[in-house]
Structures are given as C-alpha cells and as structure tokens.
Coordinates of C-alpha atoms and ligand atoms in Angstrom, one line a residue:
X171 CA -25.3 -10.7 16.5
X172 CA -23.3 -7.7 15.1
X173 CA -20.1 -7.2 17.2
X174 CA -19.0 -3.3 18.2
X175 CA -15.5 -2.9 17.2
X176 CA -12.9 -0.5 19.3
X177 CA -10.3 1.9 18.9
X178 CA -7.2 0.5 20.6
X179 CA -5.5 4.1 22.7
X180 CA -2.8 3.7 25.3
X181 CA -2.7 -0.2 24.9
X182 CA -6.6 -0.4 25.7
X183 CA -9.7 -1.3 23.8
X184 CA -11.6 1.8 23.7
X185 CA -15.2 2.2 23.2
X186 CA -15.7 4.2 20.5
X187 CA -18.3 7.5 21.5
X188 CA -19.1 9.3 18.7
X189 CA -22.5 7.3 18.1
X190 CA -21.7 6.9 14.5
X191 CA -20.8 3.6 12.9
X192 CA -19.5 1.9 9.8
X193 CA -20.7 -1.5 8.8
X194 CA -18.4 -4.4 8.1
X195 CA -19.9 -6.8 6.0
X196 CA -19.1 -10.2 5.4
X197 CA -18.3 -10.0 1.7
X198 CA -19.4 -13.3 0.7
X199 CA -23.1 -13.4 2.4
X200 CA -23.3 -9.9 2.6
X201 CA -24.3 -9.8 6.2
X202 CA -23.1 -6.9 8.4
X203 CA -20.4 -8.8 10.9
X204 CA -19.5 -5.8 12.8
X205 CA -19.7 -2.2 13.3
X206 CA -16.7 0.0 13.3
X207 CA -16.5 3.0 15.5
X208 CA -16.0 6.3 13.8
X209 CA -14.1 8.2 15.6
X210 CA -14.5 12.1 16.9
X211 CA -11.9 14.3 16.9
X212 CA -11.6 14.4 20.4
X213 CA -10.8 10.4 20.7
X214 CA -8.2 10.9 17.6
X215 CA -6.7 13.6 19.9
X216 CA -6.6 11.0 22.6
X217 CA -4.9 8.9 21.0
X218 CA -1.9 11.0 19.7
X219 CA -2.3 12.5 23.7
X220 CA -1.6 8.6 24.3
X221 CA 1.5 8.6 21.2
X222 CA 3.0 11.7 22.6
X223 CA 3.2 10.6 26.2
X224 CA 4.8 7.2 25.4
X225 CA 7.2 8.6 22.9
X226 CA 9.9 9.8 25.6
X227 CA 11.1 6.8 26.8
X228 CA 10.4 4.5 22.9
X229 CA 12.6 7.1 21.6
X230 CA 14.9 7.0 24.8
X231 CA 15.3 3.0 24.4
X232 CA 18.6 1.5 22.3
X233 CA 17.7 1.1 18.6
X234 CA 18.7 -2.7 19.6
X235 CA 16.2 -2.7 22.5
X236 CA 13.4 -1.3 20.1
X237 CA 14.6 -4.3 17.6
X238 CA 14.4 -7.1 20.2
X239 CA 10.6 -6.1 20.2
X240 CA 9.8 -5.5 16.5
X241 CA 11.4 -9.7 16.5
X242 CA 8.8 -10.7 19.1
X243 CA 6.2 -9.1 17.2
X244 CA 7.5 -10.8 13.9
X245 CA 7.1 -13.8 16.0
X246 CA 4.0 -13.6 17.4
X247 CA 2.0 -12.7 13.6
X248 CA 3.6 -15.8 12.6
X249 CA 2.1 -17.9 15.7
X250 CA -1.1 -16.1 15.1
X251 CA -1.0 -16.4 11.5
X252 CA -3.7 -18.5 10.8
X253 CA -5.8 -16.7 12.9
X254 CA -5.6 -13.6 11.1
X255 CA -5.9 -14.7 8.2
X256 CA -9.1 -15.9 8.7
X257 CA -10.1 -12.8 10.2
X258 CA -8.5 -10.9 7.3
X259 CA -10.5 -12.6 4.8
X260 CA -14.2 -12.7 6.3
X261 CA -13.7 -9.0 6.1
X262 CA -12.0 -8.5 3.0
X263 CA -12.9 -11.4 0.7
X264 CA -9.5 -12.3 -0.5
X265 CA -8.8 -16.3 -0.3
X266 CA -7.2 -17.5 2.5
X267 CA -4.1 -18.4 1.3
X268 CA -3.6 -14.5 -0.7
X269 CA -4.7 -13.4 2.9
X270 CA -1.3 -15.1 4.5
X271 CA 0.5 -13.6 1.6
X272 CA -1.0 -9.9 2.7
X273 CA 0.5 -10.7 6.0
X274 CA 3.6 -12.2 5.1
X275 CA 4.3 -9.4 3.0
X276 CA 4.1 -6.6 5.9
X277 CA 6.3 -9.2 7.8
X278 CA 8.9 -8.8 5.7
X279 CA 8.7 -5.1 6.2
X280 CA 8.9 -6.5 10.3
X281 CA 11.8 -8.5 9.2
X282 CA 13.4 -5.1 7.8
X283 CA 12.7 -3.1 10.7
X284 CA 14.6 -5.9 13.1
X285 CA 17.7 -4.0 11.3
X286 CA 17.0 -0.7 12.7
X287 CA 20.2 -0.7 14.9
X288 CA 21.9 -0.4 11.6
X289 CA 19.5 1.8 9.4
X290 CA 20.1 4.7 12.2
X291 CA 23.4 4.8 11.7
X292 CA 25.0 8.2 11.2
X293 CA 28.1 9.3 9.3
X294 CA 31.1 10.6 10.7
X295 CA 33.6 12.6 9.2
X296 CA 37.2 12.9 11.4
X297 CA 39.2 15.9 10.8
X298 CA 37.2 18.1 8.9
X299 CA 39.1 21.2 10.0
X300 CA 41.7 20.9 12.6
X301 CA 40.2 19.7 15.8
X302 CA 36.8 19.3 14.4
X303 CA 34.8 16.7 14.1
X304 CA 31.7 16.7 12.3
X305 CA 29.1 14.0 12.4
X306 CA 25.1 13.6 11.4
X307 CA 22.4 11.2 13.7
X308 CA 19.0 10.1 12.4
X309 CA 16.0 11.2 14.8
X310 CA 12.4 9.9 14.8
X311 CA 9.9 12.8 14.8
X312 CA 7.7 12.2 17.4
X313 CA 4.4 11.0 16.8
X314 CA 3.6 9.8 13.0
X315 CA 0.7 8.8 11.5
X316 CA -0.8 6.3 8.6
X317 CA -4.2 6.1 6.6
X318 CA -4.5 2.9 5.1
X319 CA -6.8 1.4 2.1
X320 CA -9.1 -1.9 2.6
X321 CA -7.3 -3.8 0.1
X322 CA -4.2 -4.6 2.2
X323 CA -5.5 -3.9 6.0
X324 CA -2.1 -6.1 6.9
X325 CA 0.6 -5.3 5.4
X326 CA 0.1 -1.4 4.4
X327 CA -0.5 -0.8 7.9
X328 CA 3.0 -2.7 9.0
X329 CA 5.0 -1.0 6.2
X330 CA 4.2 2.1 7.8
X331 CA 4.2 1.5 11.7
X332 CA 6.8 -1.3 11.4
X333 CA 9.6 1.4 10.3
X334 CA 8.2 4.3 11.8
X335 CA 8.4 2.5 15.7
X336 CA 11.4 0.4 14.9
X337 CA 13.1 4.5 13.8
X338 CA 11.3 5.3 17.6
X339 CA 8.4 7.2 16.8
X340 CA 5.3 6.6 17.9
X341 CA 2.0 5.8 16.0
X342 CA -1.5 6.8 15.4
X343 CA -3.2 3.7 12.8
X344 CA -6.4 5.1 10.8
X345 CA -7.7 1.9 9.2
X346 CA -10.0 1.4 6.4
X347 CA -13.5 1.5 8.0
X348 CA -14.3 -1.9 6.1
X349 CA -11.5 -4.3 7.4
X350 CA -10.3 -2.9 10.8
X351 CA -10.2 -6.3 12.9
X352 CA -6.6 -6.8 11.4
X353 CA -4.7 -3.8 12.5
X354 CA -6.9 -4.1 15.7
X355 CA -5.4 -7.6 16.4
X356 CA -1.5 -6.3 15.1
X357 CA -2.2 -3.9 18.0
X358 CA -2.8 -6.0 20.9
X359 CA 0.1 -8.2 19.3
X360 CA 2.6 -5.5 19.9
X361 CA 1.3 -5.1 23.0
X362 CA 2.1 -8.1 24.0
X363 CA 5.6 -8.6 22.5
X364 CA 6.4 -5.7 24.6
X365 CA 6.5 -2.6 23.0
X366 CA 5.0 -0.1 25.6
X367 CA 1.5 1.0 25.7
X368 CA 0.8 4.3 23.2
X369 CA 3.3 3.3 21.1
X370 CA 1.0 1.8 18.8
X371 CA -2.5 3.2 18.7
X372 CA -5.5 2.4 16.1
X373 CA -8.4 4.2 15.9
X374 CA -11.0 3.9 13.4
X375 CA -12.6 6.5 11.5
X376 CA -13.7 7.7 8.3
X377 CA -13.0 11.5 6.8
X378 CA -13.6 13.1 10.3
X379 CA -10.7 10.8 11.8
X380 CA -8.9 11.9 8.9
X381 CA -9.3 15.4 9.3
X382 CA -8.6 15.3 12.7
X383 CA -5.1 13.7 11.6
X384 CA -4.4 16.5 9.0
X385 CA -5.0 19.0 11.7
X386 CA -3.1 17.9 15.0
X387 CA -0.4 19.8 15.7
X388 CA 1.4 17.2 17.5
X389 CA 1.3 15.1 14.2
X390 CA 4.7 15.4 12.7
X391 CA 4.1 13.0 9.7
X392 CA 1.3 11.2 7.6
X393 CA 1.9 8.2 5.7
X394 CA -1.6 7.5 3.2
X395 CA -2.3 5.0 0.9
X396 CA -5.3 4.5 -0.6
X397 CA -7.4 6.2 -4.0
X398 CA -5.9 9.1 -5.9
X399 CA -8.5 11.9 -5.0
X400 CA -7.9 11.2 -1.2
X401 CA -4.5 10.8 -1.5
X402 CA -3.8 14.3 -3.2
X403 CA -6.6 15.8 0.0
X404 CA -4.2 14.7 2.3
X405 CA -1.3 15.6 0.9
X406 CA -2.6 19.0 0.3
X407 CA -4.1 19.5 3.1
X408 CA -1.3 17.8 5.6
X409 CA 1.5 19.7 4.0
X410 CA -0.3 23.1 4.0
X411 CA -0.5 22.1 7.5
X412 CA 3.2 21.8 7.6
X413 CA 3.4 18.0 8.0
X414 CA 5.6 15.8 6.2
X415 CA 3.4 13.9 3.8
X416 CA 3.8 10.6 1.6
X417 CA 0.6 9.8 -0.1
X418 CA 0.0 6.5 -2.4
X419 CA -2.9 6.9 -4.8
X420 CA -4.6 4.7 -7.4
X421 CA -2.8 2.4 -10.2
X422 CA -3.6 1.6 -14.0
X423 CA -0.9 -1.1 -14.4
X424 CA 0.2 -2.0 -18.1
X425 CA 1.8 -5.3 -19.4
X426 CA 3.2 -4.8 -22.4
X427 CA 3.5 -7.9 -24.6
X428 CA 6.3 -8.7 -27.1
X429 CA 5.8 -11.2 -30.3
X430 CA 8.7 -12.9 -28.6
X431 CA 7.5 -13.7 -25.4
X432 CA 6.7 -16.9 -24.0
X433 CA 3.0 -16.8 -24.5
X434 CA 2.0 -19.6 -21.8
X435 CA 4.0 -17.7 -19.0
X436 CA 2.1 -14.5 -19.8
X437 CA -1.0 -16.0 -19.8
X438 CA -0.2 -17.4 -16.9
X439 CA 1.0 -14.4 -15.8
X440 CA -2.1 -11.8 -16.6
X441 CA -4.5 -14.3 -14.8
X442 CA -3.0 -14.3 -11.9
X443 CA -1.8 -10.9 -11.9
X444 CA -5.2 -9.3 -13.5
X445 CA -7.8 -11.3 -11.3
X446 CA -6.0 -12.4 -8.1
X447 CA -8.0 -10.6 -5.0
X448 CA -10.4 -9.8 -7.7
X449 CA -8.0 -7.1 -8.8
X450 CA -8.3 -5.2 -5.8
X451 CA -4.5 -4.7 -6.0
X452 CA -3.1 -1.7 -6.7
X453 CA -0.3 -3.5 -8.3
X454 CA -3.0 -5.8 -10.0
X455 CA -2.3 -5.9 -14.1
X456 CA -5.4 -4.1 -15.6
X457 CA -4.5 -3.9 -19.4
X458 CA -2.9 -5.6 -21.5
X459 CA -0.8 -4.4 -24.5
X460 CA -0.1 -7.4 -27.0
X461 CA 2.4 -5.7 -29.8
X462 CA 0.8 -6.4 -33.2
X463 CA -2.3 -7.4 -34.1
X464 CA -1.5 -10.9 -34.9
X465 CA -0.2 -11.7 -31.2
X466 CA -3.1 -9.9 -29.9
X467 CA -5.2 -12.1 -31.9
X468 CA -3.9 -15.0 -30.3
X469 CA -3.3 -14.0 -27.1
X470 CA -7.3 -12.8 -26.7
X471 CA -7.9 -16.3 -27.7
X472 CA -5.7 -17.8 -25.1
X473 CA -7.3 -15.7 -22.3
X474 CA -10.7 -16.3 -23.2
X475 CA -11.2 -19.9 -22.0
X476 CA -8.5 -19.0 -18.7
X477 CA -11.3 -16.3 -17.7
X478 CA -14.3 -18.1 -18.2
X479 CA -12.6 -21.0 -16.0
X480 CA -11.8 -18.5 -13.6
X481 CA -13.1 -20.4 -9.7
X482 CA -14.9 -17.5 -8.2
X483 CA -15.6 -18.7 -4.5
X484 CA -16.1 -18.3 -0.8
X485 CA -12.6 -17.1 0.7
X486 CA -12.0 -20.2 2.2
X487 CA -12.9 -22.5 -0.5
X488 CA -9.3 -24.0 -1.2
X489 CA -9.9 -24.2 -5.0
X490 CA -11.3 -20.5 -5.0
X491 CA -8.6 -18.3 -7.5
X492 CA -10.3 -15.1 -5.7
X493 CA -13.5 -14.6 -3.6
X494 CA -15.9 -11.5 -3.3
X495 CA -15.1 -8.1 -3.3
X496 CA -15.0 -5.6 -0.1
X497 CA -18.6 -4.1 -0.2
X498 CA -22.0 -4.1 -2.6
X499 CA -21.1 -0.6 -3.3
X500 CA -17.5 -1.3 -4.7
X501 CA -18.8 -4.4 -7.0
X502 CA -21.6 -2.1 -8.5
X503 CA -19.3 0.6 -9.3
X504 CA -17.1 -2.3 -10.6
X505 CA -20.0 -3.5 -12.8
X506 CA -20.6 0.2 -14.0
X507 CA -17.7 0.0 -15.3
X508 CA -18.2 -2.7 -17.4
X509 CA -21.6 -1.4 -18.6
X510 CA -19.5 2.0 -19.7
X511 CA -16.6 -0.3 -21.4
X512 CA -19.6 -1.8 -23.1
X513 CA -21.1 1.4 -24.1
X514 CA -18.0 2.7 -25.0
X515 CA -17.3 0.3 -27.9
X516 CA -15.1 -2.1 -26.3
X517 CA -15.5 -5.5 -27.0
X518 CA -16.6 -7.7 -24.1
X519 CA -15.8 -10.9 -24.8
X520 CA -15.5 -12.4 -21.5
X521 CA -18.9 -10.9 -19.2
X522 CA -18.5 -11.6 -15.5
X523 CA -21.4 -9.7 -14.6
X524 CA -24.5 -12.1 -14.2
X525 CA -22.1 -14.5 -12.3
X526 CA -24.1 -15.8 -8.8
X527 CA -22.6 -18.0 -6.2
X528 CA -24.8 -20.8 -5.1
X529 CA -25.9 -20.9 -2.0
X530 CA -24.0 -17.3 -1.5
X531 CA -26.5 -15.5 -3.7
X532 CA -26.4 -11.6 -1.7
X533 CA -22.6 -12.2 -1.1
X534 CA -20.6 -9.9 -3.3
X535 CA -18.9 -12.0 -6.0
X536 CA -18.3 -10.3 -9.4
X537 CA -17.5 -12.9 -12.5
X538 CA -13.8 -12.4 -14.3
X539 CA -14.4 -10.0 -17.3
X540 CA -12.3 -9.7 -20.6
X541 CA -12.3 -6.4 -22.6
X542 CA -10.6 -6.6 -26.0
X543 CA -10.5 -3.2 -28.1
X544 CA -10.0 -1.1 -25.4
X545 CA -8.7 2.6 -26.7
X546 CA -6.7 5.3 -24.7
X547 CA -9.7 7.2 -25.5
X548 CA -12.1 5.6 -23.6
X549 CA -13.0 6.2 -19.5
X550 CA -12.7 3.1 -18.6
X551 CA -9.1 3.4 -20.0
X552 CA -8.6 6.4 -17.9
X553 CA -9.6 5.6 -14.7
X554 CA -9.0 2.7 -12.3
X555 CA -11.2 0.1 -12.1
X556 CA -10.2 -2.2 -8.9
X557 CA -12.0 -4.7 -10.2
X558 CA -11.9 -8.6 -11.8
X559 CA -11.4 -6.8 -15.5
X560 CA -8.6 -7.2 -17.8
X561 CA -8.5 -4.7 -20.8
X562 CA -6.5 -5.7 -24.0
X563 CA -5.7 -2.6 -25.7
X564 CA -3.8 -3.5 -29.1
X565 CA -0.4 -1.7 -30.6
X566 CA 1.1 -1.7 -33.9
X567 CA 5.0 -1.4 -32.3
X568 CA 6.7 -1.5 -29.5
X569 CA 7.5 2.1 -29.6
X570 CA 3.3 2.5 -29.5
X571 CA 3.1 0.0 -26.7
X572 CA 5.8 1.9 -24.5
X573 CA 4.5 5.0 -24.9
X574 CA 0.5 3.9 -23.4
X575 CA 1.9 3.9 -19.7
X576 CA 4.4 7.0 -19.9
X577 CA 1.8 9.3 -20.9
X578 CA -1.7 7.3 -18.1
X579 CA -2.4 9.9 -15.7
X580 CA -1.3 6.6 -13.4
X581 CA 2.4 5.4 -12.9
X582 CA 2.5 2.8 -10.1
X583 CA 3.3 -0.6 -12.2
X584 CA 4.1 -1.7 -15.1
X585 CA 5.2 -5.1 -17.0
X586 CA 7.0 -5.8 -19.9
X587 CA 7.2 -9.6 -21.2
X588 CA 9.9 -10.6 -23.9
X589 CA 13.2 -12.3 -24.4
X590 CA 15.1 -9.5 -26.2
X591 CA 17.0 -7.4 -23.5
X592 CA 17.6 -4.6 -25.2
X593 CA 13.8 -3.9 -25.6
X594 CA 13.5 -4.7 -21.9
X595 CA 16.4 -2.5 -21.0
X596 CA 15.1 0.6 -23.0
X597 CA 11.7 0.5 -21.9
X598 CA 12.6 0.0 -18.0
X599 CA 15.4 3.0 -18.3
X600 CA 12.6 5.4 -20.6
X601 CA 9.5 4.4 -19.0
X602 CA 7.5 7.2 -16.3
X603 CA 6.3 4.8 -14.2
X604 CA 7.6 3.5 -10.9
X605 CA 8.0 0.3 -10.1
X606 CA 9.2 -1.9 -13.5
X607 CA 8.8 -5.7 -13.8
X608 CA 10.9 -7.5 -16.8
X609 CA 8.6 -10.9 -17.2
X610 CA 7.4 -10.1 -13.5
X611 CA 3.8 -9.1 -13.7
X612 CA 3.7 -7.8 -9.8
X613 CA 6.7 -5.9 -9.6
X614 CA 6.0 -5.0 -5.6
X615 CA 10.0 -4.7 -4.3
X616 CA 10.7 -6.4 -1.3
X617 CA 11.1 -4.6 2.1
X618 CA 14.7 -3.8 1.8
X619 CA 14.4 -1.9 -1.4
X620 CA 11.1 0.6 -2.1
X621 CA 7.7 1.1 -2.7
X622 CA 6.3 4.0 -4.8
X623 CA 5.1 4.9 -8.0
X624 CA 5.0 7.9 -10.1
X625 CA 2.7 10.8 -11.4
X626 CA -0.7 11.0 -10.0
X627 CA 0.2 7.4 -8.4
X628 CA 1.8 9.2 -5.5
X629 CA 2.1 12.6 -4.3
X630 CA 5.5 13.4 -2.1
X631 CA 8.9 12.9 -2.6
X632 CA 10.1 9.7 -0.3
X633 CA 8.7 6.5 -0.7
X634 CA 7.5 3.3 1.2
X635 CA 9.6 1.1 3.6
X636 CA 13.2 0.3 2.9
X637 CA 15.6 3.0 3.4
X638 CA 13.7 5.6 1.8
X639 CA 10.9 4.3 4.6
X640 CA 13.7 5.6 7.5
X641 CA 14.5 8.6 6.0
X642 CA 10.4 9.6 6.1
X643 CA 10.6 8.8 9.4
X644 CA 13.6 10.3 10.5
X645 CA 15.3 13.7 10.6
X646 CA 19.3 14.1 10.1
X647 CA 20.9 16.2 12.6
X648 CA 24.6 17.4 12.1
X649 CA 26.6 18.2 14.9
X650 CA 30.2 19.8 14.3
X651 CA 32.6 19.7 17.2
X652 CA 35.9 21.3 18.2
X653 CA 37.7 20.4 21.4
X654 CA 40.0 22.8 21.6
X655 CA 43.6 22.5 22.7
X656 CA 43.6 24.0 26.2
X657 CA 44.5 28.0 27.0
X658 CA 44.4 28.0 22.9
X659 CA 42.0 31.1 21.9
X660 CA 41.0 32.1 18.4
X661 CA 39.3 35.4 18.8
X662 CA 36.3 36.5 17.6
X663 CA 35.5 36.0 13.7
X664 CA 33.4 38.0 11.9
X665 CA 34.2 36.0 8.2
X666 CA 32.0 32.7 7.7
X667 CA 34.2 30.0 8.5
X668 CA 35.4 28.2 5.4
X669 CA 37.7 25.1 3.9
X670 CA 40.1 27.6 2.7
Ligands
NAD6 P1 -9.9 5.1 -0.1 O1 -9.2 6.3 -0.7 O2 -11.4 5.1 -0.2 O3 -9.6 5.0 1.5 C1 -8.3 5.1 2.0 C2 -8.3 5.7 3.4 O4 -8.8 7.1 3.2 C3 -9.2 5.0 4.3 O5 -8.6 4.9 5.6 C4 -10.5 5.8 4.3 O6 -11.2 5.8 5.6 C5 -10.0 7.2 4.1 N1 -11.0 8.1 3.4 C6 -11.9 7.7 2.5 N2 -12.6 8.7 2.1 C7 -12.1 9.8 2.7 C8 -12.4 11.2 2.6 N3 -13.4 11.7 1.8 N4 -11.6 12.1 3.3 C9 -10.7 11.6 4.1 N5 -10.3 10.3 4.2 C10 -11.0 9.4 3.5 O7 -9.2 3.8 -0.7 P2 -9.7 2.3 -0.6 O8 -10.9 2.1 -1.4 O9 -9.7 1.9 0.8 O10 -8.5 1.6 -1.3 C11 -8.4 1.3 -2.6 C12 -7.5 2.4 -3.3 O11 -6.2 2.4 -2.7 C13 -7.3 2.1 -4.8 O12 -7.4 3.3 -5.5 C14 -5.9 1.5 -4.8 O13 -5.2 1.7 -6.0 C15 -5.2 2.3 -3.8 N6 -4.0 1.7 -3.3 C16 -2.9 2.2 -3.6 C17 -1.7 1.6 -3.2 C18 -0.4 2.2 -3.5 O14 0.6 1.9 -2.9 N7 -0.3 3.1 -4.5 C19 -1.8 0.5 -2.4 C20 -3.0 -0.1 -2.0 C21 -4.1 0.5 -2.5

C-alpha cells in the first residue's frame, strides 16, 4: 500500500490537488513507500496566504515568548527522536545512527535559536548630539522561505526555519520531493509545542513549487540549499525578483595530506569522511591529495583494504558503515561516473560497482570505490560526484597541493592533515574555500558560528545559521531621537545636519 503524503498549511494536513505526484522509494528495496504531492502554485500561495496571516501576532510576541517555544520544540525532536530517525532513514538510506546525527545537528541550530532574546538585540548610542539619542532594532521580514536538498531533510530544513521563526518571521518549507516525511513530522511537532498555526508551513513540490516561491510577492526571503545549477536559478531568479537570496550549491571537498601527518588518523579520517551516507554529504571528503609520491604510495595502499571492508548495508543494520543511496536514478548517475573516471585514465583500484546486497537485490546500494591517478584535467575531477568514491589525486609539494582547491570551480570544504603549524596556518589564511578543517575532515561549524562556502559553492552574501543566520533574517532599523527641552525652538535648517 503506497501512502499519499500532505502539505502541512495553517497547522493542517492538506491534501495535495494538483494530481501530480513524486515517488518516495524505499532505498534499500527499492519499493515506492509513498507519494509526495506536488504542489500548484495556487496551494504554495495558500500557504504563504497562511504565513502572512499568522505573522502579526509571531512577530508581535516577546523574543522570550517565541524562545520558550523553539525549547519545547527542542524537546519534543528529542522525545521523538527515535521515531524520526527511523522515518528519516527508510526514506533516505543513511544508517540509523548518521540519521540521529542529521537531527541532532539541526537541534543544535534549535538550541541556537532558544538565544533569540539576545541575538535581537540592538545597539544604543546615548548622546550622539545633544539631546539625541540614536539607536538600531533587528526586524524579521515577514514571511521567509527555504528549499532544501534530500541529503539532510532534518537538519537543513531546521537551520533555516529554526532562526528564521525564533527572529519572528514566518515560514514556507519546500522539501526535497524524495524525503519529505521529516520536515512533515518537525511540522506537526511545532505545532504541538505551541508555536501558532501558519507559522510553520511545508509544502511539497518540485520546480513548479519552486517557481511559485521565486515569484510571490509576499516572499521576502529564500534560503536554498541544494546542487549548484539550481542553486544559481534561484538566486537569479529570486533576486531579480527583488528577494533576498542565500543559495548553497554543490561541494568538491579536498584533503590535503602532509608527509608528516599521522597516517592512521587520516585513514581513519577519509573513510569516514569520504564514504559516510555514501558521500551524499556536501561536506563529504571526495579527493584526496597525498603530498609526494612516496606518501601517496603508501597511503593508496592503506586505503585499499579500508574500502574493500567497507559494510554496505540496510540502514538499520547496526554494523552497516553506510546504506543505499536516495533513488536508482542518483546511484546510476553515481556509477556513470565511475565508468567516465575509468574511461578517463584514472586508476580504479577499488570498484564498488557490481556490489549486490543479499536478499536486497533492487534496493539501491552502490559498493565503496577508490580512484588513484585522478588529474585536474579530468570530469570527474571537475564536477561533484555525491557518491561512495574517493579520488586520490597526487602532488609533488605542498605549494601544488594547496593550490588544487583555490582554483575547483567548488569551495565549500576543505582539509588539511599535518603536524607542522605553519603549513596549516598558511594554507587555512591563503586558501578560497569556505569552511577549513586543520586534521578535521568535516569541518561543518557548529550552530553558533556559520555555515557557507565559497565560489560556485554558494551564491549570496550572508551565510547559514549563527549570527550571520539572524542577520538574513532580519532587517536593522535606526531610529534617532531628540526630546527637546521644552519652549526650546531651533528653526528651520536648510544645511544637512552634521557632527561638526
Ligand atoms: P537538488 O538541487 O536536486 O534539489 C534541491 C531542491 O531544489 C529540492 O527541494 C528540489 O525539489 C528543488 N529542485 C530540483 N530541481 C529543480 C528545478 N529544476 N527547479 C527548481 N527547483 C528544483 O539537490 P539534491 O539532489 O536534493 O541535493 C544534493 C545537492 O545539494 C548536492 O549538490 C549537494 O552538494 C548539495 N548540498 C549542498 C549543501 C551546502 O550547504 N552547500 C548542503 C547539502 C547539500
């Protein structure tokens, strides 16, 4: 039996009426569970109609008031936790354990947000010419917007409402398609920790939903993430439009190996960080830079045996390292990547892709797969892959090695892995790329600092969550006051007033 998913409007499952559908497939039998509604532009319209109603009295409540409910919601996910997870994972694939990590992760962004009464804070400046005042507020625009990937249907989607409600906007939620039974269930959660009905709206959707978003007039803001060509439509499209627009694209995330780094750890390190969620991370480490050919020698034959041993399973196998990916469609193009690496001179020296799951055989899994030899020149270089594939691409120095992620078309990641600080200090100041991890393969900040990387990685100027989070959600007003002394007159000025 294939279940009809909803839209979630005005703090009410809604029936979606378009008469189009999306499948949701269960990734490791690939069944179709469920079919998501995709949505007309008259039920997106609904729903900001909904957004726009309740944002009034959300914006009219204490920042304190709006707090107390982003804490019941924190606790509630963690009551439901399990729950989710589950229902994050038959959807998406990942294991059960990275699934409480995607949720945990957008928590923390929850746990951020419980600070709002703080993070809205103005300045105040006493004085600033005689008997004036002059002092700035943070606003919330009105009603906001997010578009979020498949590969992180919990916590993308709570980066973006979490900071956006807590700042008292309201929200319109356009999920992935392929994973929506998450942010449907975050929904009803809110609900039910109190924040008011329209507050928090999802409804599903594919590019018409999208475009819908890009168009509304009452829209004041669109947070994306998701793959690079989408990612620069909407921000082309919603700023033309004259929205405020932070888009997240795709990721080619370089670790760059030093002959003095501690070889286990990095091993370690690019296993978990290349093949974890089957690299369906845009932070996911996707090539490997081992300086000198002697170290990339040995490390290739250090990573050989780790990928082969690599435990593909079902996502709630407890000794799985990483289940199936999202959709059929995604592990072919996966595989066709492979096939080009292979065409394109790379070595393969690991294959993943004759790898079957017993008992699972039409479920989506997709073998680990090493490419040594991998050259800047090459495609599969190029582009991203999302997929259980680590490339090795060799340097002679380190000044080679640093240069390979300044000049991808990609800057979301990167890694560097050595004991001598100066080289980690110089290539962390120098590098053009956004996020830097010194002997931390996944450098994702945590809630209270920010998310975003660089070049074709993101399009817009502010970033994800942390304060840069508030000020995409908010606008700064400045009011200056005088109270003058009474029966005191000035007259009429026709200079600008200045300091002087
Ligand atoms: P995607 O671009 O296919 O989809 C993202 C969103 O855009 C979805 O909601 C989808 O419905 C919508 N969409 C898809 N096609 C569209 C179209 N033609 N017009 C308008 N909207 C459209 O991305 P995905 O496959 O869901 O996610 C994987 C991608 O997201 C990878 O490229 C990954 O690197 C990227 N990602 C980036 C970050 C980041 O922070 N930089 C984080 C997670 C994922």
């Amino acid at each position: 039996m294939v279940r009809e998913l909803t839209h979630f409007i005005a703090g009410r499952h809604v029936k979606g009426t378009s008469g189009r559908f999306g499948d949701v497939f269960n990734p490791a039998t690939g069944e179709v569970q469920a079919r998501t509604p995709l949505a007309t532009t008259a039920e997106l319209r609904a729903a900001v109609e909904a957004a726009a109603g309740a944002f009034p009295e959300w914006n009219a409540q204490n920042p304190q008031k709006r707090a107390r409910v982003m804490f019941n919601f924190k606790a509630l996910v963690e009551k439901n936790m399990d729950e989710l997870a589950h229902m994050l994972s038959a959807e998406h694939g990942k294991v059960i354990a990275d699934s409480k990590g995607d949720i945990q992760r957008g928590l923390e962004v929850i746990e951020f947000a419980c600070g709002i009464p703080h993070l809205m804070k103005g300045e105040y400046t006493e004085n600033a010419g005689t008997g004036i005042d002059v002092y700035s507020m943070r606003q919330p625009l009105g009603v906001v917007a997010g578009i979020t990937p498949f590969n992180f249907p919990a916590m993308i989607p709570m980066w973006m409402f979490g900071v956006a409600i807590a700042c008292g906007n309201t929200f319109v939620c356009k999920p992935s398609e392929k994973d929506p039974s998450v942010p449907l269930r975050l929904a009803e959660l809110f609900l039910e920790a109190g924040g008011p009905p329209g507050v928090l709206n999802v409804v599903n959707g594919d590019k018409e939903a999208v475009d819908a978003i890009l168009r509304d007039p009452d829209i004041k803001a669109i947070s994306f993430v998701g793959s690079t060509a989408i990612a620069e439509y909407v921000y082309a499209n919603g700023t033309a439009n004259g929205k405020r627009v932070q888009a997240m694209g795709g990721a080619k995330n370089h670790a760059i190996i030093m002959p003095d780094a501690d070889l286990d750890q990095v091993v370690d390190d690019l296993i978990g960080a290349g093949y974890g969620s089957a690299g369906e991370r845009c932070m996911a480490i996707s090539v490997a830079v081992p300086v000198t050919e002697k170290l990339g020698d040995e490390l290739v034959r250090r990573l050989k045996p780790r990928v082969e041993a690599l435990k593909v399973s079902t996502p709630t196998d407890p000794a799985a390292n990483y289940g199936p990916l999202v959709t059929r469609e995604h592990r072919e193009k996966v595989k066709g990547y492979i096939d080009m690496g292979v065409k394109e001179g790379a070595e393969l020296v690991v294959d993943g892709r004759n790898f079957r799951m017993q008992g699972y055989e039409n479920g989506f899994f997709l073998g680990g797969s090493l490419f040594d030899r991998v050259t800047p020149s090459m495609r599969t270089y190029q582009e991203e892959i999302f997929g259980p594939v680590l490339q090795v691409v060799r340097a002679k120095d380190f000044e080679e090695a640093a240069l390979l992620p300044t000049k991808h078309q990609y800057g979301n990641g990167v890694a560097i892995f050595t004991r001598d600080g100066d080289a980690a200090r110089e290539f962390a100041s120098k590098v053009q790329v956004g996020m830097v991890g010194i002997n931390v393969p996944i450098p994702v900040p945590l809630a209270y600092h920010t998310f975003g990387g660089w070049k074709r990685s993101a399009f817009g100027d502010v970033n994800q969550h942390g304060p840069e989070g508030v000020r995409f959600f908010t606008k700064i007003k400045t009011v200056t006051a005088r109270w003058p002394k009474g029966g005191v007159r000035e007259g009429a000025s026709f200079v600008i007033p200045t300091m002087k």
